[in-house]
mmCIF file of C-alpha atoms in Angstrom:
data_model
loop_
_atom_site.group_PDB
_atom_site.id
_atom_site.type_symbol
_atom_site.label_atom_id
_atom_site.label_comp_id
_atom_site.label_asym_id
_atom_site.label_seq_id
_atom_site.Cartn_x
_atom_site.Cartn_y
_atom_site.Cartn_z
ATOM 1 C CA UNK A 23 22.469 69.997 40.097
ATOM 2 C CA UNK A 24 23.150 73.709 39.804
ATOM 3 C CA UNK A 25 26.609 73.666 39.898
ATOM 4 C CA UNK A 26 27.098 70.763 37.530
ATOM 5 C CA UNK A 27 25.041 73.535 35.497
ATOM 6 C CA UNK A 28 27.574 76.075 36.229
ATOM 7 C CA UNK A 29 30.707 73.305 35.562
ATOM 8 C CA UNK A 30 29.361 72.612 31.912
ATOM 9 C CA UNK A 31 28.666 76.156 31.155
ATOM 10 C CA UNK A 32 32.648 76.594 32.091
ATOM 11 C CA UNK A 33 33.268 74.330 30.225
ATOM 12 C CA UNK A 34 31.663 75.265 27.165
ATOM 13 C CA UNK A 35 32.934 78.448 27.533
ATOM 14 C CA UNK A 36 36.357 77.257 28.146
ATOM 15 C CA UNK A 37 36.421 75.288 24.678
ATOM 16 C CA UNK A 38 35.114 78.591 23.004
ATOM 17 C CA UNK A 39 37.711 80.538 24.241
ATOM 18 C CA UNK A 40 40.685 77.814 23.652
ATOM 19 C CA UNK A 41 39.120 77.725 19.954
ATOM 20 C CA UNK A 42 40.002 80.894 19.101
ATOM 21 C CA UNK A 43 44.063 80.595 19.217
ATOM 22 C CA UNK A 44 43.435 77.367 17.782
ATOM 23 C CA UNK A 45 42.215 78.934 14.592
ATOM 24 C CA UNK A 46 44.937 81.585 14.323
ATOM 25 C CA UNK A 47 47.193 79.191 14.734
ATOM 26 C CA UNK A 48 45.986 76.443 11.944
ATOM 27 C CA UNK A 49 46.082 79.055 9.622
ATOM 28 C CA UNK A 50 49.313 80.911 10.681
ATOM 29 C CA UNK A 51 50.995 77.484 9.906
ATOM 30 C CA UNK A 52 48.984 77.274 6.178
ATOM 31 C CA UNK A 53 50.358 77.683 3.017
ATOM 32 C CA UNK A 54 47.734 79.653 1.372
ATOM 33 C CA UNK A 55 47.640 83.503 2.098
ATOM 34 C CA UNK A 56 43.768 83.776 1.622
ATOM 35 C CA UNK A 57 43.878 86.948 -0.588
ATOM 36 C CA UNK A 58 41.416 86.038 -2.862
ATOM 37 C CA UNK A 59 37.790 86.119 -2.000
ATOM 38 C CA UNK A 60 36.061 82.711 -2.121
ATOM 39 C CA UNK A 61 33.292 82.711 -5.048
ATOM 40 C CA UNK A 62 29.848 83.431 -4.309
ATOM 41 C CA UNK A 63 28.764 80.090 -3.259
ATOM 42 C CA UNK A 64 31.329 78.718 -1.662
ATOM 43 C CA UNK A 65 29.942 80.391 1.751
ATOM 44 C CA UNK A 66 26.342 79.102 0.417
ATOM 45 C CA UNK A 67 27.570 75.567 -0.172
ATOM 46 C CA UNK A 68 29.043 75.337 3.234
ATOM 47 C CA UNK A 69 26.354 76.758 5.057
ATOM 48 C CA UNK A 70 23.514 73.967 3.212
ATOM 49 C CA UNK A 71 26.251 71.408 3.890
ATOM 50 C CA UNK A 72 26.178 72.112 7.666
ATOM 51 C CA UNK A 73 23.130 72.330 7.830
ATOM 52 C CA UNK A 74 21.854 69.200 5.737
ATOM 53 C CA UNK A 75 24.443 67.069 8.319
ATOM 54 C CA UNK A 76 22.776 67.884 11.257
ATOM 55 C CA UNK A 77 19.517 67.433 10.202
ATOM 56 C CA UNK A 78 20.118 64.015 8.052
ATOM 57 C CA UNK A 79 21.709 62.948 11.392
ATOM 58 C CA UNK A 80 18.900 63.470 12.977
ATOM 59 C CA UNK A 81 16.793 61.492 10.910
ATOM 60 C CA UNK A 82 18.627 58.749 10.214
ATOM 61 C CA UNK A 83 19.940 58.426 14.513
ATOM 62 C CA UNK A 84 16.005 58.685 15.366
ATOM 63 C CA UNK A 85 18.061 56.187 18.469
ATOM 64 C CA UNK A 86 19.113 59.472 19.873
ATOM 65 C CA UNK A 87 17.419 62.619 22.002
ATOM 66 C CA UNK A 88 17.135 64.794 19.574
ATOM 67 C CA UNK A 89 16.159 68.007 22.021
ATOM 68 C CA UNK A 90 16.936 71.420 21.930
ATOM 69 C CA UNK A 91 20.737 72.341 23.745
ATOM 70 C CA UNK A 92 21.351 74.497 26.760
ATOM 71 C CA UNK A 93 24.561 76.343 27.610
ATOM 72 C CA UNK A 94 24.367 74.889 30.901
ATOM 73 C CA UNK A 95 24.268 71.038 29.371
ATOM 74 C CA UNK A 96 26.736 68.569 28.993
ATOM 75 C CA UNK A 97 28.362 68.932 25.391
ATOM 76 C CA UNK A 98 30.019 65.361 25.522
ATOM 77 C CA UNK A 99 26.320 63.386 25.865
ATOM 78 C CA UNK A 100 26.918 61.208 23.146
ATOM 79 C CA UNK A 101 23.096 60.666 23.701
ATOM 80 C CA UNK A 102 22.088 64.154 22.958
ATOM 81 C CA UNK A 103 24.198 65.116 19.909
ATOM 82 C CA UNK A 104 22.990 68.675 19.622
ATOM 83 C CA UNK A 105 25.214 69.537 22.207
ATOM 84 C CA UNK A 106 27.613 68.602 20.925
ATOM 85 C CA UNK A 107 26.750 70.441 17.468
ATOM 86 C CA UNK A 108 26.126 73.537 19.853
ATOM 87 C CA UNK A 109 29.778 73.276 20.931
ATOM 88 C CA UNK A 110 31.178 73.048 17.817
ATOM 89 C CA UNK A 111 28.988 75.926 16.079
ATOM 90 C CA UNK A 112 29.922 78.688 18.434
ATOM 91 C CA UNK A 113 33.628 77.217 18.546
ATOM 92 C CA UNK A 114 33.819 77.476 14.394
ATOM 93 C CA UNK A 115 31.978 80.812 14.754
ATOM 94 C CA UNK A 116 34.506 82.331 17.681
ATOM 95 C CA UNK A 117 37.541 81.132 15.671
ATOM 96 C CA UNK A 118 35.767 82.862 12.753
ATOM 97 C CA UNK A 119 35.267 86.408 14.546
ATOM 98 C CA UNK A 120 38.763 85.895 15.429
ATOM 99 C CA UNK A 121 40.039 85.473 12.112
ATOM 100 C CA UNK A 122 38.301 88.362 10.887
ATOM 101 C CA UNK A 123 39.785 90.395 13.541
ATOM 102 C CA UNK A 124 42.842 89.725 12.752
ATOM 103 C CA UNK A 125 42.330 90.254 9.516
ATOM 104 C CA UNK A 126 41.558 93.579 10.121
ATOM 105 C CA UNK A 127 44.902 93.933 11.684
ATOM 106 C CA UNK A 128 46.570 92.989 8.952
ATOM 107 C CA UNK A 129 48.289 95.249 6.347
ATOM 108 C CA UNK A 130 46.628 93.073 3.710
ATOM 109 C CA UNK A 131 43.422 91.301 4.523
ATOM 110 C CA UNK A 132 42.103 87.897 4.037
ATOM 111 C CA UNK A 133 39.401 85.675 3.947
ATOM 112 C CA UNK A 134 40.253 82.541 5.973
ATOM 113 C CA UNK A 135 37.707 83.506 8.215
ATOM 114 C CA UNK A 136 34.573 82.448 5.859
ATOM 115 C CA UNK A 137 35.274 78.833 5.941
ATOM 116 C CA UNK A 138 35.018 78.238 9.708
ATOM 117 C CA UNK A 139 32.147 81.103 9.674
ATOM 118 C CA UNK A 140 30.567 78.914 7.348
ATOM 119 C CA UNK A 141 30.231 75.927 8.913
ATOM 120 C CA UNK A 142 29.566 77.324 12.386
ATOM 121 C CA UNK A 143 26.616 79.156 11.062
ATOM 122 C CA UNK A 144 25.991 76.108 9.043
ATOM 123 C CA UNK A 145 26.133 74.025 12.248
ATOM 124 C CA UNK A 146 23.810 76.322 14.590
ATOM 125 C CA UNK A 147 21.247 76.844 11.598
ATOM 126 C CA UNK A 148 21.335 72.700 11.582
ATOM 127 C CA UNK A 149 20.726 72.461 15.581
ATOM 128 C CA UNK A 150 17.983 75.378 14.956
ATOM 129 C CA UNK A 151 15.933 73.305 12.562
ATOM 130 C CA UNK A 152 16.232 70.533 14.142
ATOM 131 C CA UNK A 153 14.928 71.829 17.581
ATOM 132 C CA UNK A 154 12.182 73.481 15.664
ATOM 133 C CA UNK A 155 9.725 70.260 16.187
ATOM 134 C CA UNK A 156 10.301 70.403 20.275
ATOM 135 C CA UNK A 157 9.524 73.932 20.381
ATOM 136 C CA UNK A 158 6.404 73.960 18.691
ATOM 137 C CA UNK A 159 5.470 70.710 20.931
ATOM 138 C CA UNK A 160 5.980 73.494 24.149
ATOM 139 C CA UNK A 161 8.477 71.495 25.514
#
């Protein structure tokens, strides 16, 4: 058991980390130079957005185990989608930080990073909430 533990958490860790050139690279290859800052609710909108998805899934896929995620679980358990939502938040967020780092870099900033950033803190704000019920159960 403990080193299927250790295999996922690899993994997980793994997808992270292949994430982040994965970012740089879909928006290396865009047409858009992201100069100009989004508006002031575009980050707002995505964040509700992610947020609402994960949680209207979880009402309306009651069929599902809706339980908290670990970093040591399997994030393909198509019968415990907040794994899977785990996954994807810290892979949008990663590709985010690594955006804005190389943004940094760059003689001329730009914003590409919010949009991933958005969603992945969108996402993990979604998997929060929805967790929220288990926790206060003390499971």
């Amino acid at each position: 058991m403990e080193s299927n533990s250790k295999t996922w958490l690899m993994v997980r860790i793994l997808f992270i980390v292949l994430s982040i050139p994965a970012w740089l690279t879909i928006t290396a290859v865009m047409q858009d130079d992201f100069s100009a800052p989004p508006s002031w609710d575009f980050p707002l909108f995505f964040i509700g957005f992610s947020a609402f998805s994960v949680v209207a899934l979880s009402v309306f896929r009651n069929d599902k185990e809706w339980v908290a995620p670990s970093w040591r679980g399997n994030p393909f358990d198509i019968g415990r989608p907040l794994e899977g939502f785990h996954l994807s938040g810290w892979s949008f967020v990663a590709g985010a930080v690594a955006l804005l780092l190389a943004s940094l870099l760059q003689e001329q900033g730009d914003w590409a990073w919010v949009f991933p950033g958005c969603i992945g803190v969108g996402l993990l704000a979604g998997v929060r909430l929805v967790s929220i019920p288990e926790q206060r159960r003390g499971a």
